[in-house]
N, CA and C atoms as an extended XYZ file, in Angstrom:
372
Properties=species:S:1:pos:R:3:atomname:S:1:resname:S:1:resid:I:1 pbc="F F F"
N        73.041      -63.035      -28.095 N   UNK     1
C        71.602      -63.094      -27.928 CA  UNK     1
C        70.939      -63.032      -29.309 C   UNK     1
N        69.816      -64.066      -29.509 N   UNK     2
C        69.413      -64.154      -30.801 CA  UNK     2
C        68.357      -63.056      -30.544 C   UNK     2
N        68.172      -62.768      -32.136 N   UNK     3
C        67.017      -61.530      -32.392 CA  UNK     3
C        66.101      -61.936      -32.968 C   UNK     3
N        65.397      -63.226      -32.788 N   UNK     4
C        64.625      -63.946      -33.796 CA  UNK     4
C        63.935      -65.241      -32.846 C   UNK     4
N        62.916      -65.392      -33.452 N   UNK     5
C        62.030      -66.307      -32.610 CA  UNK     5
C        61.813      -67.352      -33.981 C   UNK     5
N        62.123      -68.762      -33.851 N   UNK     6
C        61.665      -69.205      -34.689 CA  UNK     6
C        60.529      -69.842      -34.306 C   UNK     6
N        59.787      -70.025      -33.512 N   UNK     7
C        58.433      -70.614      -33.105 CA  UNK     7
C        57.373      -69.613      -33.743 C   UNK     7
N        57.766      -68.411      -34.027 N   UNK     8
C        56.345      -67.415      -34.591 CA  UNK     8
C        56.829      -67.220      -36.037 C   UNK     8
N        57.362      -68.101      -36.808 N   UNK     9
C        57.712      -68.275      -38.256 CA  UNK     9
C        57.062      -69.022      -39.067 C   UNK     9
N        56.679      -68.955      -40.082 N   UNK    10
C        56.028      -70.017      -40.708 CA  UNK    10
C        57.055      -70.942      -41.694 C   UNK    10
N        57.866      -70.949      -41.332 N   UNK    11
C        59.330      -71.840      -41.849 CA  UNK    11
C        59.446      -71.704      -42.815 C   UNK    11
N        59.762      -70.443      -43.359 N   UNK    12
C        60.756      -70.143      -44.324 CA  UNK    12
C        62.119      -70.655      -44.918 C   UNK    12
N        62.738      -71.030      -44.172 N   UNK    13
C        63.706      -71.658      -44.219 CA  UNK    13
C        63.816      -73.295      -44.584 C   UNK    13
N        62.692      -73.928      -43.911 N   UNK    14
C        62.427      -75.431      -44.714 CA  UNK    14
C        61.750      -75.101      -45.943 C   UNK    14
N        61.603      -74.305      -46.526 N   UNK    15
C        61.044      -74.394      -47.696 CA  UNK    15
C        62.132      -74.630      -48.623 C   UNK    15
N        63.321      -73.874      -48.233 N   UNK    16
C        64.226      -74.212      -49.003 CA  UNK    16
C        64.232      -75.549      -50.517 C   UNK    16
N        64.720      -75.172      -51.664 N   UNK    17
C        64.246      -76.325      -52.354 CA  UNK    17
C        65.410      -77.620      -52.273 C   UNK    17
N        66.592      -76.876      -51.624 N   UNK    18
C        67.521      -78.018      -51.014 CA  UNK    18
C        68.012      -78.263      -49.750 C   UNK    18
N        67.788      -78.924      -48.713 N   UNK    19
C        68.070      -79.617      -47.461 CA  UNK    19
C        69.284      -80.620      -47.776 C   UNK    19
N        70.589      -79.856      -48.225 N   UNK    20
C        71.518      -81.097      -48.397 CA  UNK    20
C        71.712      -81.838      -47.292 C   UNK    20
N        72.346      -82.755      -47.445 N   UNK    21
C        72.333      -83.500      -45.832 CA  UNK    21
C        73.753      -84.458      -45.803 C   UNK    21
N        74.202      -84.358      -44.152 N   UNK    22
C        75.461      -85.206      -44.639 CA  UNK    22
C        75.277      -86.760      -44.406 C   UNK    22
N        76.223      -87.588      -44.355 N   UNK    23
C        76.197      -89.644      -44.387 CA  UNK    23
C        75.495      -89.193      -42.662 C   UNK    23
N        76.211      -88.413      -42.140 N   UNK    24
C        75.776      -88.215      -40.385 CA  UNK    24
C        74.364      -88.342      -40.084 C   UNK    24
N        74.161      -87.379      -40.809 N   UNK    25
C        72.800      -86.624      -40.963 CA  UNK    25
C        71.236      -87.981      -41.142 C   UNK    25
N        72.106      -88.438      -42.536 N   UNK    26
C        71.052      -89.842      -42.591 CA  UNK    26
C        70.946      -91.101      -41.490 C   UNK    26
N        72.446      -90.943      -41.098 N   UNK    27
C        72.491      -92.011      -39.660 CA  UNK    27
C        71.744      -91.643      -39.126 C   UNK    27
N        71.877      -90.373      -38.337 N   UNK    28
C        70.633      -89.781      -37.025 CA  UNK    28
C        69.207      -89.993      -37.441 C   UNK    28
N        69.078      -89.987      -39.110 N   UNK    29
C        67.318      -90.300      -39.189 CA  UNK    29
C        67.361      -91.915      -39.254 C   UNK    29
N        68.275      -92.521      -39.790 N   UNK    30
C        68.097      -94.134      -39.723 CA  UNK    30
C        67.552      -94.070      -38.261 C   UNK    30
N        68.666      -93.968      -36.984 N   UNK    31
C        68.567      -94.345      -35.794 CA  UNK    31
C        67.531      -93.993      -34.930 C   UNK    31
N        66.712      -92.410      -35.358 N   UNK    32
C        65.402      -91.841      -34.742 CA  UNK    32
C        64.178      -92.373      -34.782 C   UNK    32
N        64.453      -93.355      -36.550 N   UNK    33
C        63.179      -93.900      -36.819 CA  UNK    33
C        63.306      -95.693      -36.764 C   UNK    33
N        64.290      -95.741      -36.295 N   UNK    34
C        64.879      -97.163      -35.861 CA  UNK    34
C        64.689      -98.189      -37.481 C   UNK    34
N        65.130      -97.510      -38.516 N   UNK    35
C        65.139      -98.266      -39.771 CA  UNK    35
C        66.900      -98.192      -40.214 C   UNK    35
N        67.166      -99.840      -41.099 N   UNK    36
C        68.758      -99.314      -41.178 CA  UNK    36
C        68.899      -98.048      -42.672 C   UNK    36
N        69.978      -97.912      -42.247 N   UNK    37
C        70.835      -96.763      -43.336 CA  UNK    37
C        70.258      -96.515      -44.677 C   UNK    37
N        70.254      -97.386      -45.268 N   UNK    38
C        69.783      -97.513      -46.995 CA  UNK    38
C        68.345      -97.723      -46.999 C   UNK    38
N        67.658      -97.809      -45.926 N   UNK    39
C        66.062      -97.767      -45.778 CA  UNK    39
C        65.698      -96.306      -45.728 C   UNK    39
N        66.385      -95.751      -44.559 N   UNK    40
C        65.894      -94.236      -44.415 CA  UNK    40
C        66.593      -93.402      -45.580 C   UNK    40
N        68.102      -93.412      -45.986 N   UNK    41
C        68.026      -92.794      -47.084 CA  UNK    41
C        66.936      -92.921      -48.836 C   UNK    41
N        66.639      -94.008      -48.923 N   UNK    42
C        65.647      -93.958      -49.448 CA  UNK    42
C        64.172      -93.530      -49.667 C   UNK    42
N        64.005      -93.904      -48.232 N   UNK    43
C        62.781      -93.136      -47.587 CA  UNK    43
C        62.678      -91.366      -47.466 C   UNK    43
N        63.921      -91.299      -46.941 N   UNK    44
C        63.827      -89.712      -46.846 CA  UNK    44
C        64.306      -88.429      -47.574 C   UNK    44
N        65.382      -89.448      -48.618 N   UNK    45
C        66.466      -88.561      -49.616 CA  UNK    45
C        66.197      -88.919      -50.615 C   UNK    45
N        66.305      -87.835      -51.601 N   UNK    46
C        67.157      -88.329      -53.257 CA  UNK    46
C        68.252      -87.355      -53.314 C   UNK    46
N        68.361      -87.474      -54.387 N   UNK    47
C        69.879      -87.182      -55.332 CA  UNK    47
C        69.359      -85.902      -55.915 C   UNK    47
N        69.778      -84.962      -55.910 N   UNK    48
C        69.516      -83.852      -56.571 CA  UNK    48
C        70.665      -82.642      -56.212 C   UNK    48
N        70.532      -81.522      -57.411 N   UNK    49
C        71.173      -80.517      -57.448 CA  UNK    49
C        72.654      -80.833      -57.135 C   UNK    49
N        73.520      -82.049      -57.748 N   UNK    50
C        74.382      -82.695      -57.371 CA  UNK    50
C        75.024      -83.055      -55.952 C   UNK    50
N        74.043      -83.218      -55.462 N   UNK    51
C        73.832      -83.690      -53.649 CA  UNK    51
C        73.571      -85.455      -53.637 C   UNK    51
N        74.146      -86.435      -53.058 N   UNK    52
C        73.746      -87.485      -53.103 CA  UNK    52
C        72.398      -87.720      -52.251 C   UNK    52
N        73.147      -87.072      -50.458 N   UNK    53
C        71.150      -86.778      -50.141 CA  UNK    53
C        70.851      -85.641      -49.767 C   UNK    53
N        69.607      -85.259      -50.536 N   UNK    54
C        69.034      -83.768      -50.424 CA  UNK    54
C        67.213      -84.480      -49.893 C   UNK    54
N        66.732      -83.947      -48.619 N   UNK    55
C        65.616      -84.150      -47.801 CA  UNK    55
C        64.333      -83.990      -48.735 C   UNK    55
N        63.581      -85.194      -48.597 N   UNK    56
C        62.298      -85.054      -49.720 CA  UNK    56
C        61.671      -84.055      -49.065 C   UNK    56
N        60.801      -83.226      -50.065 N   UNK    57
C        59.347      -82.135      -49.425 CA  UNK    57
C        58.225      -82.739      -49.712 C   UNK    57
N        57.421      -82.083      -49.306 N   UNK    58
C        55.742      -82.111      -49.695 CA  UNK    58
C        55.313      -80.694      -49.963 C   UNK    58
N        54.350      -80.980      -50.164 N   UNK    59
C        53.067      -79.661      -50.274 CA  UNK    59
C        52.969      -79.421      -49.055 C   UNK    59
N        53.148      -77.774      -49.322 N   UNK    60
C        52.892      -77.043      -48.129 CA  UNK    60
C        51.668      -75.811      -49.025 C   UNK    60
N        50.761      -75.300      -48.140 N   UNK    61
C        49.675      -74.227      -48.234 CA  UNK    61
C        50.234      -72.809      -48.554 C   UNK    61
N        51.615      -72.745      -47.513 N   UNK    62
C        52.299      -71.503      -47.616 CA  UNK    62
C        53.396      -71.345      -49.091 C   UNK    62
N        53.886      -72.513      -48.683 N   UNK    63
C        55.675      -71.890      -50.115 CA  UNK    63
C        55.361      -73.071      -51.174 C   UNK    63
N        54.137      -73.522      -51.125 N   UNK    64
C        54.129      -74.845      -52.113 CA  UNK    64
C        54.567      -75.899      -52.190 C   UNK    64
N        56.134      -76.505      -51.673 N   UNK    65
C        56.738      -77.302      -51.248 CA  UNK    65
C        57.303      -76.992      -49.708 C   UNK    65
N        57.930      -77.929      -48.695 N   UNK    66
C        58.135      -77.647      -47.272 CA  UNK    66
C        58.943      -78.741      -47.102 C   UNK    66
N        59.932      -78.822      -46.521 N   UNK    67
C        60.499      -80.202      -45.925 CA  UNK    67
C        59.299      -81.119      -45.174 C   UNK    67
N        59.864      -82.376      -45.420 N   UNK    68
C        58.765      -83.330      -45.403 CA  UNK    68
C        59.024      -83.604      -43.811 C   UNK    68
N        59.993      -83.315      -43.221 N   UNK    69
C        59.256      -83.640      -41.815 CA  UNK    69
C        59.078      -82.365      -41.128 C   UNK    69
N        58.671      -81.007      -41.602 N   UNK    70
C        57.949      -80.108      -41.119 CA  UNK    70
C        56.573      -80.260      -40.995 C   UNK    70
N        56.240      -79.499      -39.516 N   UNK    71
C        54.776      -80.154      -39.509 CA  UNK    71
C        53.836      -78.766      -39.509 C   UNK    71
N        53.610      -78.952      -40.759 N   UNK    72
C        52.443      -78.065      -41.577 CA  UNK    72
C        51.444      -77.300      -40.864 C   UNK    72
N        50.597      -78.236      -39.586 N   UNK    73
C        49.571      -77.856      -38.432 CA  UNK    73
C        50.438      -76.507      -37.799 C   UNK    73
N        51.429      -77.531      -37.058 N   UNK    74
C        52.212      -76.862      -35.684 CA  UNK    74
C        53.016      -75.568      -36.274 C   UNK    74
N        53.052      -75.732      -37.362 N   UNK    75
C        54.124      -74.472      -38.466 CA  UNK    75
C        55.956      -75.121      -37.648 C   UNK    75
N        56.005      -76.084      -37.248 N   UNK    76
C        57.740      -76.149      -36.882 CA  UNK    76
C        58.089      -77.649      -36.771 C   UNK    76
N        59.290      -77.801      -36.378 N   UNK    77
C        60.128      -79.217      -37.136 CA  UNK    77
C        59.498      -80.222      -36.175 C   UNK    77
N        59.522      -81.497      -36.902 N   UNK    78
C        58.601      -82.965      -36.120 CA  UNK    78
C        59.893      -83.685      -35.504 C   UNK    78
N        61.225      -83.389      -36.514 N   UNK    79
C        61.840      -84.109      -36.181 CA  UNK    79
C        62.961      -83.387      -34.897 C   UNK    79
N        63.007      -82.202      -34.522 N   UNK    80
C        63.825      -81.341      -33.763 CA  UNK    80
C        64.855      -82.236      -33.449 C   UNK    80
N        64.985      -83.192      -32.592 N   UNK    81
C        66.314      -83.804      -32.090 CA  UNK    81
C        66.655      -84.266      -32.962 C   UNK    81
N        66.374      -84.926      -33.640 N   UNK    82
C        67.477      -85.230      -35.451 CA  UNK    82
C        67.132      -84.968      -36.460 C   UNK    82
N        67.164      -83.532      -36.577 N   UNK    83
C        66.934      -82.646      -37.541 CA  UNK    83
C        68.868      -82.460      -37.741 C   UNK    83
N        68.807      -82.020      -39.433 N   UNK    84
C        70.363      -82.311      -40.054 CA  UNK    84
C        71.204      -81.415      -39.508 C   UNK    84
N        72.563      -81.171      -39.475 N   UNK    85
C        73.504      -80.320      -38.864 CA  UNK    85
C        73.178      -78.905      -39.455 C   UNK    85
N        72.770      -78.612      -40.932 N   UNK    86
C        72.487      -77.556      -41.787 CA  UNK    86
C        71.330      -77.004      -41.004 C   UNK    86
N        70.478      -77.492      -40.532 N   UNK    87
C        69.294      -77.269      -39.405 CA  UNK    87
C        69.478      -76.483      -38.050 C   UNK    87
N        70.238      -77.169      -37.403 N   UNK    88
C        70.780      -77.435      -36.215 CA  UNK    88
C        71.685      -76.054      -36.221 C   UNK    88
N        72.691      -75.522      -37.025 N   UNK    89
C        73.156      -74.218      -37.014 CA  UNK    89
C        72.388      -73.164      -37.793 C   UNK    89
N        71.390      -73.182      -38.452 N   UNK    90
C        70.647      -71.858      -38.979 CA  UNK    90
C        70.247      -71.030      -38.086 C   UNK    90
N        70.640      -69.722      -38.345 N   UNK    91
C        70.894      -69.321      -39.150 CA  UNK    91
C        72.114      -68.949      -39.252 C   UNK    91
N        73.100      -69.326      -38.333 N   UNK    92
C        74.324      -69.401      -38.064 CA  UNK    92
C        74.882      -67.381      -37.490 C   UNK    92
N        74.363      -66.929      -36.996 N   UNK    93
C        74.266      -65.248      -36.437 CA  UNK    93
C        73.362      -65.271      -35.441 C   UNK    93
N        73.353      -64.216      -34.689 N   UNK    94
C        72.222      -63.268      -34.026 CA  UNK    94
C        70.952      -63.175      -34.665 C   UNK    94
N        71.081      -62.851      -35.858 N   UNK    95
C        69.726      -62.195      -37.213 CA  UNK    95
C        69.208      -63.256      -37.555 C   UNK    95
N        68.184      -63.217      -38.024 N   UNK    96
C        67.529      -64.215      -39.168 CA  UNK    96
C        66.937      -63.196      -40.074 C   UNK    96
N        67.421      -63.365      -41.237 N   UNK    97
C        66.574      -62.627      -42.672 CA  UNK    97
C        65.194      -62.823      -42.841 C   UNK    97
N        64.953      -63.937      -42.628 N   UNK    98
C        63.569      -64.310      -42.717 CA  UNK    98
C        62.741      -63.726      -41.428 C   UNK    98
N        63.324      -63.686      -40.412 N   UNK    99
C        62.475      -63.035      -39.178 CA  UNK    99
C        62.849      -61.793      -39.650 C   UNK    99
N        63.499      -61.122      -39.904 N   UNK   100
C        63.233      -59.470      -40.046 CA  UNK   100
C        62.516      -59.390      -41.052 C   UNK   100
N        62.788      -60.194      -42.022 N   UNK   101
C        61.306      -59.722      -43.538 CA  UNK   101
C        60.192      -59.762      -42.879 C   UNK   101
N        60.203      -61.278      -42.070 N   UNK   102
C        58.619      -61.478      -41.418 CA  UNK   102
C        57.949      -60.275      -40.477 C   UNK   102
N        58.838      -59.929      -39.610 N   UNK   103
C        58.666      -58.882      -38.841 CA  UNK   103
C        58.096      -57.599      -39.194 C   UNK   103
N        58.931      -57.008      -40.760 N   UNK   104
C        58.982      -55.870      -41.415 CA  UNK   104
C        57.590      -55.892      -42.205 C   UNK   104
N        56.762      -57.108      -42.393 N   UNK   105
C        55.685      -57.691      -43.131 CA  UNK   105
C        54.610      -57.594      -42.057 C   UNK   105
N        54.616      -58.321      -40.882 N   UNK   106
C        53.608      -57.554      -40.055 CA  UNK   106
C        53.513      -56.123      -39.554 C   UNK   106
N        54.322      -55.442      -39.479 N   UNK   107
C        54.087      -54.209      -38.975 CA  UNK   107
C        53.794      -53.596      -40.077 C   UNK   107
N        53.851      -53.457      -41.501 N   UNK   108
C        53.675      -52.987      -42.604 CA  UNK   108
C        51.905      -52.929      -42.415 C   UNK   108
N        51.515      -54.490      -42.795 N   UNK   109
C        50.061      -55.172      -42.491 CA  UNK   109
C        49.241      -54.687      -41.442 C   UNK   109
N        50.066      -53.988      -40.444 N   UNK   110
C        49.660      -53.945      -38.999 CA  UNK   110
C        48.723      -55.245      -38.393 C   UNK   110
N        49.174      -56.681      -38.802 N   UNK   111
C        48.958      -58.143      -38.428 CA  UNK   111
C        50.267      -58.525      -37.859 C   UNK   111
N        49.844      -58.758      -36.455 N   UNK   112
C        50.996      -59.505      -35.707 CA  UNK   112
C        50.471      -61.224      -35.947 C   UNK   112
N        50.014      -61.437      -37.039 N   UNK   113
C        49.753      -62.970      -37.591 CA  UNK   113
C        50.129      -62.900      -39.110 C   UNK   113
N        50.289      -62.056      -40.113 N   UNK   114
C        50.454      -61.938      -41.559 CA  UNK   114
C        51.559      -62.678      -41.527 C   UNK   114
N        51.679      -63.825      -42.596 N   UNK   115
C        52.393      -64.610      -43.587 CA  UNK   115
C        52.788      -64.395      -45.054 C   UNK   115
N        53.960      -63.633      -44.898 N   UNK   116
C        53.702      -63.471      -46.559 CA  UNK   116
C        54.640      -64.336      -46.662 C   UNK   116
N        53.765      -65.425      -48.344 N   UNK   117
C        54.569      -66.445      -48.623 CA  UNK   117
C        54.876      -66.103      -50.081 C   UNK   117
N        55.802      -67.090      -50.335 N   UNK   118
C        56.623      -67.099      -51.828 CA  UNK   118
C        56.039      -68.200      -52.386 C   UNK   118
N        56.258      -67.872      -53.934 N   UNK   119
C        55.907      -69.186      -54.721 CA  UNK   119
C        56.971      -69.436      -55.246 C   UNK   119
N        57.665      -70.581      -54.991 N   UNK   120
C        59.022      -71.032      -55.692 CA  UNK   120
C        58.889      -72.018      -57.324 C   UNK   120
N        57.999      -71.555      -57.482 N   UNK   121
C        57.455      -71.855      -59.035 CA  UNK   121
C        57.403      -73.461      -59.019 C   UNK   121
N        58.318      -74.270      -59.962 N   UNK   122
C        58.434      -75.581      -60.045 CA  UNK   122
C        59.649      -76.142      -59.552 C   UNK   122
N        60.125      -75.337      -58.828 N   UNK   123
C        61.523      -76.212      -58.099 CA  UNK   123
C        61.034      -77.460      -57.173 C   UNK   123
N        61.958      -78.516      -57.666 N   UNK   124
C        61.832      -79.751      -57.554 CA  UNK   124
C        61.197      -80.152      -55.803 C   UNK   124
């Protein structure tokens, strides 16, 4: 039984500054968005942190950067059914770190809505 709600998170976890991703991973977004292979990896990956594809971000309000198909409004993933395998098993336990910080952060606040966010400075 999980101990963690990720619907009352403000996605901590896509902030991450790397979303490696596997050849799989880019198939399932080729095929979701019905574009071929070397379209969507382009579209959706670069090369970084010696990863061939690592998931582009955007600006987010909260952590500064956010995975780019997190949806910023809703605070949770656009793409859920082909979202990457690294996705798909987080947090891989019962726990989530990020839900107990979050947790330990509202009751501190006494806000069952407080967000405390990070600034990940200039990571890519």
């Amino acid at each position: 039984m999980s101990r963690y709600d990720c619907s009352k998170c403000p996605g901590y976890c896509c902030s991450y500054p790397q979303i490696a991703l596997l050849k799989s991973d880019v198939t399932r977004l080729s095929k979701h968005f019905k574009l071929p292979f070397e379209e969507a990896a382009r579209k959706f990956t670069h090369e970084a942190f010696g990863q061939k594809w690592v998931l582009r971000r955007k600006k987010d309000k909260h952590f500064g950067k956010i995975c780019r198909f997190f949806d910023s409004k809703k605070r949770n993933c656009s793409i859920y059914e082909a979202r990457p395998k690294v996705c798909r098993g987080y947090p891989n336990e019962p726990r989530c770190g990020y839900w107990d910080f979050l947790s330990w952060e509202r009751r501190q606040q006494q806000d069952d809505e407080f967000v405390a966010s990070t600034d990940h400075g200039n990571w890519p």
